[in-house]
XYZ file of N, CA, C and O in Angstrom:
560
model
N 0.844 -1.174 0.000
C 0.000 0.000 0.000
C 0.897 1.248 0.000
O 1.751 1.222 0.886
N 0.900 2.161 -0.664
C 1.462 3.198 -0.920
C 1.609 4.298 0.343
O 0.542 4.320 0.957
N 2.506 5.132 0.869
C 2.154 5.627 1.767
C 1.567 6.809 2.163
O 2.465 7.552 1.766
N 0.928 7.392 2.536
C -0.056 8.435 2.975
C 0.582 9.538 4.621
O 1.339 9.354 5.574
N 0.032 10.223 4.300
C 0.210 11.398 4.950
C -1.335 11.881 6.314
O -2.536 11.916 6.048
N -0.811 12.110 7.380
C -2.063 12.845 8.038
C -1.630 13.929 8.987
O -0.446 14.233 9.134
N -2.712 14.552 9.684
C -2.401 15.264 10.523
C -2.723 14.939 11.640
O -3.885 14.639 11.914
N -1.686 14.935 12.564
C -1.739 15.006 14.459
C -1.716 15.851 15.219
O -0.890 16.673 14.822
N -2.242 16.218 16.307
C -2.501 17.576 16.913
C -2.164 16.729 18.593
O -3.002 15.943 19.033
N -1.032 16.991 19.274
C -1.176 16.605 20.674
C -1.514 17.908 21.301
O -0.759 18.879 21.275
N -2.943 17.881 21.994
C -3.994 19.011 22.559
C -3.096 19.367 23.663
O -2.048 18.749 23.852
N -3.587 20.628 24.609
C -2.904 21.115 25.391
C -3.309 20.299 27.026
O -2.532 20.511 27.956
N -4.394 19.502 27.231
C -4.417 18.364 27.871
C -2.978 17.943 28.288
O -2.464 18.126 29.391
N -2.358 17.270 27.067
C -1.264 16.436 26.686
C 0.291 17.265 27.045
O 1.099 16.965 27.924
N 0.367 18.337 26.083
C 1.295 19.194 26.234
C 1.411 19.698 27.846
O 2.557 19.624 28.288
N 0.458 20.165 28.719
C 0.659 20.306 29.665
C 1.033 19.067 30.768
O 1.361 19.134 31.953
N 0.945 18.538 30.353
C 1.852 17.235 31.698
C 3.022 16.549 30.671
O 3.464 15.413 30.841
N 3.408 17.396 29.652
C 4.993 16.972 29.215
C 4.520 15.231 28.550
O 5.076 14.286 29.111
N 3.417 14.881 27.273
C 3.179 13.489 27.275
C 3.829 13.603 25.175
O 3.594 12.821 24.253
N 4.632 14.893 25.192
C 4.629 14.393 24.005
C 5.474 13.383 23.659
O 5.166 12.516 22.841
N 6.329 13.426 24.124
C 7.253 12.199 23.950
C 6.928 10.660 23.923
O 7.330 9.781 23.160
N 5.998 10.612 25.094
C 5.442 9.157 25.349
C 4.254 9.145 23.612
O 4.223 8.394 22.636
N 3.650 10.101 23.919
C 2.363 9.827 22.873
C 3.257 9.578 21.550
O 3.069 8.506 20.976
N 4.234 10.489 20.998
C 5.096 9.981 19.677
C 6.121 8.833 19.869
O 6.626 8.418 18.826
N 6.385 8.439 20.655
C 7.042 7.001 20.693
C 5.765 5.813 20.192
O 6.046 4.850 19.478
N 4.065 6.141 20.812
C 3.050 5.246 20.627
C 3.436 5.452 18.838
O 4.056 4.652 18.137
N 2.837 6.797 18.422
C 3.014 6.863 16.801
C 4.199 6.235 16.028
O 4.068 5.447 15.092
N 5.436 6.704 16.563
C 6.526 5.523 16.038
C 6.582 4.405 16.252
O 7.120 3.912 15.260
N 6.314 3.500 17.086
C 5.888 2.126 17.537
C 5.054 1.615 16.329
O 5.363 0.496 15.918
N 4.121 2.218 15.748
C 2.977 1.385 15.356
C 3.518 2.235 13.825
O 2.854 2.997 13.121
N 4.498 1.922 13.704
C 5.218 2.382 12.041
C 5.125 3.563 11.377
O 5.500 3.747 10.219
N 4.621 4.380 12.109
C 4.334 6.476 11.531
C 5.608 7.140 11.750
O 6.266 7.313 12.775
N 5.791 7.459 10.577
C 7.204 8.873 10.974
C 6.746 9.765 11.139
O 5.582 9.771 10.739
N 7.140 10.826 11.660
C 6.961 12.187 12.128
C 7.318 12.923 11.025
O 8.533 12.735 11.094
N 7.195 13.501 10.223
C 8.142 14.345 9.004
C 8.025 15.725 9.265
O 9.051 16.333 8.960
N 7.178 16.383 9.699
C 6.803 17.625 10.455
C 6.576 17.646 11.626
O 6.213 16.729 12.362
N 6.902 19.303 11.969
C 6.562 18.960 13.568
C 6.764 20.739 13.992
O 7.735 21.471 13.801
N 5.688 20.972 14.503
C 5.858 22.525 15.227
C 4.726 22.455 17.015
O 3.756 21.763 17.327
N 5.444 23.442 17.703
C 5.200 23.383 18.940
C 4.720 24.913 18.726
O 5.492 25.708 18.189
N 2.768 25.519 19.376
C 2.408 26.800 18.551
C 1.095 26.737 19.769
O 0.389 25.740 19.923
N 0.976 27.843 20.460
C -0.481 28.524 20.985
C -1.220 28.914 19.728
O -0.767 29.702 18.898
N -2.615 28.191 19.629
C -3.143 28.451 18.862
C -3.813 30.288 19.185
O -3.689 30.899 20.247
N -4.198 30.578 18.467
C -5.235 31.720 18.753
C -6.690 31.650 18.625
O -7.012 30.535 18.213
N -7.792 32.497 18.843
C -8.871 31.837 19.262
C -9.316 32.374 17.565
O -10.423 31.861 17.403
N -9.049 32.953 16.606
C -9.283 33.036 15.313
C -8.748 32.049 14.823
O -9.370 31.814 13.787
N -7.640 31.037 15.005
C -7.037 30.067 14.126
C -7.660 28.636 14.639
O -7.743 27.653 13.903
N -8.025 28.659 15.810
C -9.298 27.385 16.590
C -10.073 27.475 16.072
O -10.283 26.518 15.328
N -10.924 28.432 16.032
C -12.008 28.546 15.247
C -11.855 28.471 13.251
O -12.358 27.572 12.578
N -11.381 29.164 12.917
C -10.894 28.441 11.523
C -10.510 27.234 11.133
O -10.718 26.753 10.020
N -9.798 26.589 12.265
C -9.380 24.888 12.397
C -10.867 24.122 12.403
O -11.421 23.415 11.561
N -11.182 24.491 13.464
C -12.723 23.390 14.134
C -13.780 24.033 13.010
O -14.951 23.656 13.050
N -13.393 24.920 12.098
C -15.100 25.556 11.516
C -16.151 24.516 10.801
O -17.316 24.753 10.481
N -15.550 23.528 10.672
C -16.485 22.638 10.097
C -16.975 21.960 11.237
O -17.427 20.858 10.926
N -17.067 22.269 12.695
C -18.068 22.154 13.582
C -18.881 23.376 14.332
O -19.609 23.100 15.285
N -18.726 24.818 13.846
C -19.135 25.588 13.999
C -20.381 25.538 14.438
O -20.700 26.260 15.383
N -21.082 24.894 13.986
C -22.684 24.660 14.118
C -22.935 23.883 15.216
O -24.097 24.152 15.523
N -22.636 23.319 15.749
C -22.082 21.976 16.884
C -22.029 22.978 18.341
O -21.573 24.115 18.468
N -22.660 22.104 19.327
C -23.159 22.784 20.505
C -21.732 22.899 21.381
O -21.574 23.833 22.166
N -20.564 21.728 21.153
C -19.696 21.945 21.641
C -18.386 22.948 21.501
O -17.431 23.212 22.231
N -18.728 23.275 20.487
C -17.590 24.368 19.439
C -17.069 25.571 20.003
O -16.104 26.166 19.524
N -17.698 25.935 21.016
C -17.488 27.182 21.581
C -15.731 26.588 23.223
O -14.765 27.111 23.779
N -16.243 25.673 23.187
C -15.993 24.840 24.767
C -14.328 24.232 23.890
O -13.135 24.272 24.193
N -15.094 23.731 22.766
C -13.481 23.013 22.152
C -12.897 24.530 22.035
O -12.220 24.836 23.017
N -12.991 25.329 21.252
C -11.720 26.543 20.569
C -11.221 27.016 22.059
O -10.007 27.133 22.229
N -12.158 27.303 23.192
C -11.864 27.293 24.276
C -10.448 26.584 24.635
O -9.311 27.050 24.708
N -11.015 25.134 24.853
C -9.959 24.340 25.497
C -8.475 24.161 24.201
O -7.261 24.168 24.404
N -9.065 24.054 23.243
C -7.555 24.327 21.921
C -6.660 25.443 22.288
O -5.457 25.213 22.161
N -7.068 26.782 22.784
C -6.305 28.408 22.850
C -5.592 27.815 24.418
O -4.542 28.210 24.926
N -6.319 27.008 24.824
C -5.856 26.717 26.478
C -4.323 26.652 27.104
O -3.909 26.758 28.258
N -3.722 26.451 25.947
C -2.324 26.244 26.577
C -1.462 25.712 24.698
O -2.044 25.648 23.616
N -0.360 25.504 24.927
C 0.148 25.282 23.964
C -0.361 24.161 23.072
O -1.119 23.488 23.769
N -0.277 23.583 21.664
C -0.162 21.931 20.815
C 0.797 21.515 20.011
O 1.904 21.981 19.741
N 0.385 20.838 19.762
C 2.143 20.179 18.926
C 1.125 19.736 17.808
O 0.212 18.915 17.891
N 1.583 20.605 16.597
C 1.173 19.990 15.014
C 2.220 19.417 14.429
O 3.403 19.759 14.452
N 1.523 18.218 13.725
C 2.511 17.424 13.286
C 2.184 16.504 11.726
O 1.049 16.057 11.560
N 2.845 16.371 11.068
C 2.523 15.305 9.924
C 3.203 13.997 10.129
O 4.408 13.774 10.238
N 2.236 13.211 10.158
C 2.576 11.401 10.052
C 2.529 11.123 8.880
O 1.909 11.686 7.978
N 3.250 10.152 8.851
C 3.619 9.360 7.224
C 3.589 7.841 7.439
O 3.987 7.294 8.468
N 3.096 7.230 6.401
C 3.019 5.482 6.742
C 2.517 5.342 5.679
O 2.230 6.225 4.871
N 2.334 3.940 5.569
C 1.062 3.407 4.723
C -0.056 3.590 5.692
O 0.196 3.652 6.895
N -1.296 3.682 5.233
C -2.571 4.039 5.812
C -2.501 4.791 6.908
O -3.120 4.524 7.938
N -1.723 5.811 6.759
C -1.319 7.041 7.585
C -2.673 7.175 8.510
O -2.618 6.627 9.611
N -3.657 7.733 8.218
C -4.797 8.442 8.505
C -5.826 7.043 9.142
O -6.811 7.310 9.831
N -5.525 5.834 8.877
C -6.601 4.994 9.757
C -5.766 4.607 10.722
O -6.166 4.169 11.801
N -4.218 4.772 10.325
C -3.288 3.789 11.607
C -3.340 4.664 12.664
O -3.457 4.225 13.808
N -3.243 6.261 12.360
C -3.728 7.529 13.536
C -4.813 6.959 14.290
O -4.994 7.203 15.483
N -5.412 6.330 13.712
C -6.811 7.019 14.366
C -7.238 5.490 15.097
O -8.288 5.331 15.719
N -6.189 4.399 14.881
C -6.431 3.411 15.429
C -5.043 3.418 16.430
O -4.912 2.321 16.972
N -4.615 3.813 16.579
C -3.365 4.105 17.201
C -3.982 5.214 18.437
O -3.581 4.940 19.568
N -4.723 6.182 18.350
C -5.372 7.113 19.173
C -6.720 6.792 19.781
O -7.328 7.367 20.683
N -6.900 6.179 19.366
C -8.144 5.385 19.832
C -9.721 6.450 19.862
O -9.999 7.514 19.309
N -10.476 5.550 20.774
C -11.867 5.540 20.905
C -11.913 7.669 21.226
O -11.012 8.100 21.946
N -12.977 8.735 20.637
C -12.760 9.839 21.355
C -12.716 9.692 22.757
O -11.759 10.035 23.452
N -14.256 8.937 23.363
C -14.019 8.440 24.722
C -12.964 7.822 25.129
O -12.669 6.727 24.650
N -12.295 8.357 25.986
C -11.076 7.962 26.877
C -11.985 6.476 27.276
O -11.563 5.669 26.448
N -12.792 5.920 27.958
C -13.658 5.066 28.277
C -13.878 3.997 27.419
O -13.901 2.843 27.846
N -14.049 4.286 26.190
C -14.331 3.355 25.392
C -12.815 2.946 24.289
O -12.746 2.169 23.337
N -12.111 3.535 24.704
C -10.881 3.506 23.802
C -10.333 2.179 24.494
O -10.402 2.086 25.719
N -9.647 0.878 23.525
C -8.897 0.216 23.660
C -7.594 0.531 24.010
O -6.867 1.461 23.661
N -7.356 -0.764 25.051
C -5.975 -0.418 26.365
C -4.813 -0.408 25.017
O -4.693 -0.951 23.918
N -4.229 0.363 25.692
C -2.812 0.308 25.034
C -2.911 1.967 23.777
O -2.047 2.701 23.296
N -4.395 1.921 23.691
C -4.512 3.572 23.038
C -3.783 4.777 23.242
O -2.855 4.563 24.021
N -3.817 5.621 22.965
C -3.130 6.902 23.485
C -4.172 7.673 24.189
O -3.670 8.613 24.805
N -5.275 7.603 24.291
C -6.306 8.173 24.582
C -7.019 7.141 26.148
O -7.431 7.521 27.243
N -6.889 5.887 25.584
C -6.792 5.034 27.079
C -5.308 5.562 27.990
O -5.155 5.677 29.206
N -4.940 5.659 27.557
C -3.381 5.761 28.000
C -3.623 7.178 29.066
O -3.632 7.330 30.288
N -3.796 8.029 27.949
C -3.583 9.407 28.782
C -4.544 11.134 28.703
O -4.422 12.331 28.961
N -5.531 10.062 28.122
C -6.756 10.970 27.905
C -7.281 11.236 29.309
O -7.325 10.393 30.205
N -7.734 12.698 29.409
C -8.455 12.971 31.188
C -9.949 12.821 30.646
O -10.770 12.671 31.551
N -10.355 12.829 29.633
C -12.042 13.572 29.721
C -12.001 12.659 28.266
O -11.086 11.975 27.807
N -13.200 12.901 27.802
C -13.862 13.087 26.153
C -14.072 14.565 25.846
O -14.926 14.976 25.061
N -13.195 15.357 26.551
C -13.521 16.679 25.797
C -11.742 16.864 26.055
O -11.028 17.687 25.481
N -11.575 16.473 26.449
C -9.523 16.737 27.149
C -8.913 15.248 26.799
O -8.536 14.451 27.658
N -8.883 15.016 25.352
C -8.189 13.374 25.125
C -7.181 13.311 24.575
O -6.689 12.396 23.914
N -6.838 14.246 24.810
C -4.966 14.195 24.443
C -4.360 14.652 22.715
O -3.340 15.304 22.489
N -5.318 14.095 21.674
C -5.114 14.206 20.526
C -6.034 14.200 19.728
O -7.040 13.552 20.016
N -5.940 15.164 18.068
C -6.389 15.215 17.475
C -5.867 14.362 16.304
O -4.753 13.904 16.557
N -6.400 13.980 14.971
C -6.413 13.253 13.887
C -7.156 13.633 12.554
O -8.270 14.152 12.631
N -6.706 13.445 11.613
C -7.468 13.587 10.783
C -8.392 12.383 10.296
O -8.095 11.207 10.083
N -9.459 12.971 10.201
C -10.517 11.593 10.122
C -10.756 10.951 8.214
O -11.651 10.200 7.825
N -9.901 11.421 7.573
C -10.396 11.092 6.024
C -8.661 11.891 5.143
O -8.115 12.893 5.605
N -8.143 11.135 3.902
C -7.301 11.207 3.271
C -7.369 13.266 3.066
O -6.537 14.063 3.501
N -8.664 13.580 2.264
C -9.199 14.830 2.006
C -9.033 16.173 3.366
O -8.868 17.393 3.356
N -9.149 15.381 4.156
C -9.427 16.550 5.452
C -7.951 16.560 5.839
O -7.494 17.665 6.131
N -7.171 15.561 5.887
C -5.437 15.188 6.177
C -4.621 16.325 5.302
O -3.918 17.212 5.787
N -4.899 16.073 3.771
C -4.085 17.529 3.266
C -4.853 18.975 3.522
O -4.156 19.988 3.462
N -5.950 19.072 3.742
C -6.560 20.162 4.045
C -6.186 20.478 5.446
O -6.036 21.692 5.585
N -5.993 19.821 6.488
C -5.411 20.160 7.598
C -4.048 20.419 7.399
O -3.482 21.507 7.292
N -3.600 19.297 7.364
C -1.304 19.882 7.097
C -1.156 21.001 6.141
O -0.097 21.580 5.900
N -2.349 21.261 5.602
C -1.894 22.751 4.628
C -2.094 23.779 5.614
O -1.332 24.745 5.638
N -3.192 23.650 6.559
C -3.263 24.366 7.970
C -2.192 25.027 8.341
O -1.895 26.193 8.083
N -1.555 24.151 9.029
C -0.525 24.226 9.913
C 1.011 24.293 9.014
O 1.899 25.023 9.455
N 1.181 23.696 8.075
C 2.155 23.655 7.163
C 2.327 23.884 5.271
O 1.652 23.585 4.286
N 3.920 24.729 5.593
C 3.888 24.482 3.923
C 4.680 23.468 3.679
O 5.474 22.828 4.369
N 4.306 23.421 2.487
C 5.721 22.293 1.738
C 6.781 21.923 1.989
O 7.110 20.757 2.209
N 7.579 23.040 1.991
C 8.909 23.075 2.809
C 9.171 22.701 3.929
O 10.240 22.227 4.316
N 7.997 22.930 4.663
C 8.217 22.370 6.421
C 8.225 21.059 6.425
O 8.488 20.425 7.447
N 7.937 20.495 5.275
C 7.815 19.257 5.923
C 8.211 18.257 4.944
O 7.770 17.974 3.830
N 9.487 17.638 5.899
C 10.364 16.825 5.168
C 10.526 15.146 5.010
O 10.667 14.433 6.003
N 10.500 14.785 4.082
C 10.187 13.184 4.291
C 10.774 11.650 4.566
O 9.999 10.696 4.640
């Protein structure tokens, strides 16, 4: 299978008790390189431009909230099936329902504070890393 590209977001949950290291050792473990990588306070105009395709969503106000909260770590993964191995690698949103050994079982506090973001589809993966990154930043 050819390899693919996504985007990772370790939330400020995460960043604040120092878990990036542990959480990207999980991503390298389970065969993802890191090829990008920036450490950035979002702002509450660039949360909201990030999350806008939940704008409408009762929680949206509470997430850009908790995103501006403290620092994140954006990042591009690379693999084959980049974008499902994320998201099986990060597990369940519920910290609760996420399988042991998850990153989100691991070191998620809440279902609103779970440590990481993902891109959920190939389409939304380059539309996000164009987000956060250009071309140049990110090396393979």
């Amino acid at each position: 299978m050819p390899s693919e590209r996504t985007l990772s977001i370790i939330k400020p949950d995460a960043t604040r008790r120092n878990l990036t290291g542990r959480i990207n050792a999980l991503f390298e473990e389970k065969g993802l390189r890191i090829i990008a990588q920036k450490r950035l306070q979002l702002t509450q105009a660039q949360a909201e431009a990030f999350y806008a395709v939940h704008k409408a969503r009762p929680f949206f106000k509470d997430l850009v909230t908790f995103m501006i909260s403290g620092p994140v770590v954006a990042q591009v993964l690379e693999g084959e099936n980049a974008v499902a191995k994320n998201r099986e690698v990060m597990g369940a949103t519920d910290p609760k329902k996420a399988e042991q050994g998850t990153i989100r079982a691991l070191h998620a506090e809440s279902i609103e504070a779970n440590s990481v973001h993902g891109s959920d589809s190939a389409e939304n993966a380059a539309q996000e890393i164009a987000f956060f990154f250009a071309g140049i930043d990110i090396v393979g």
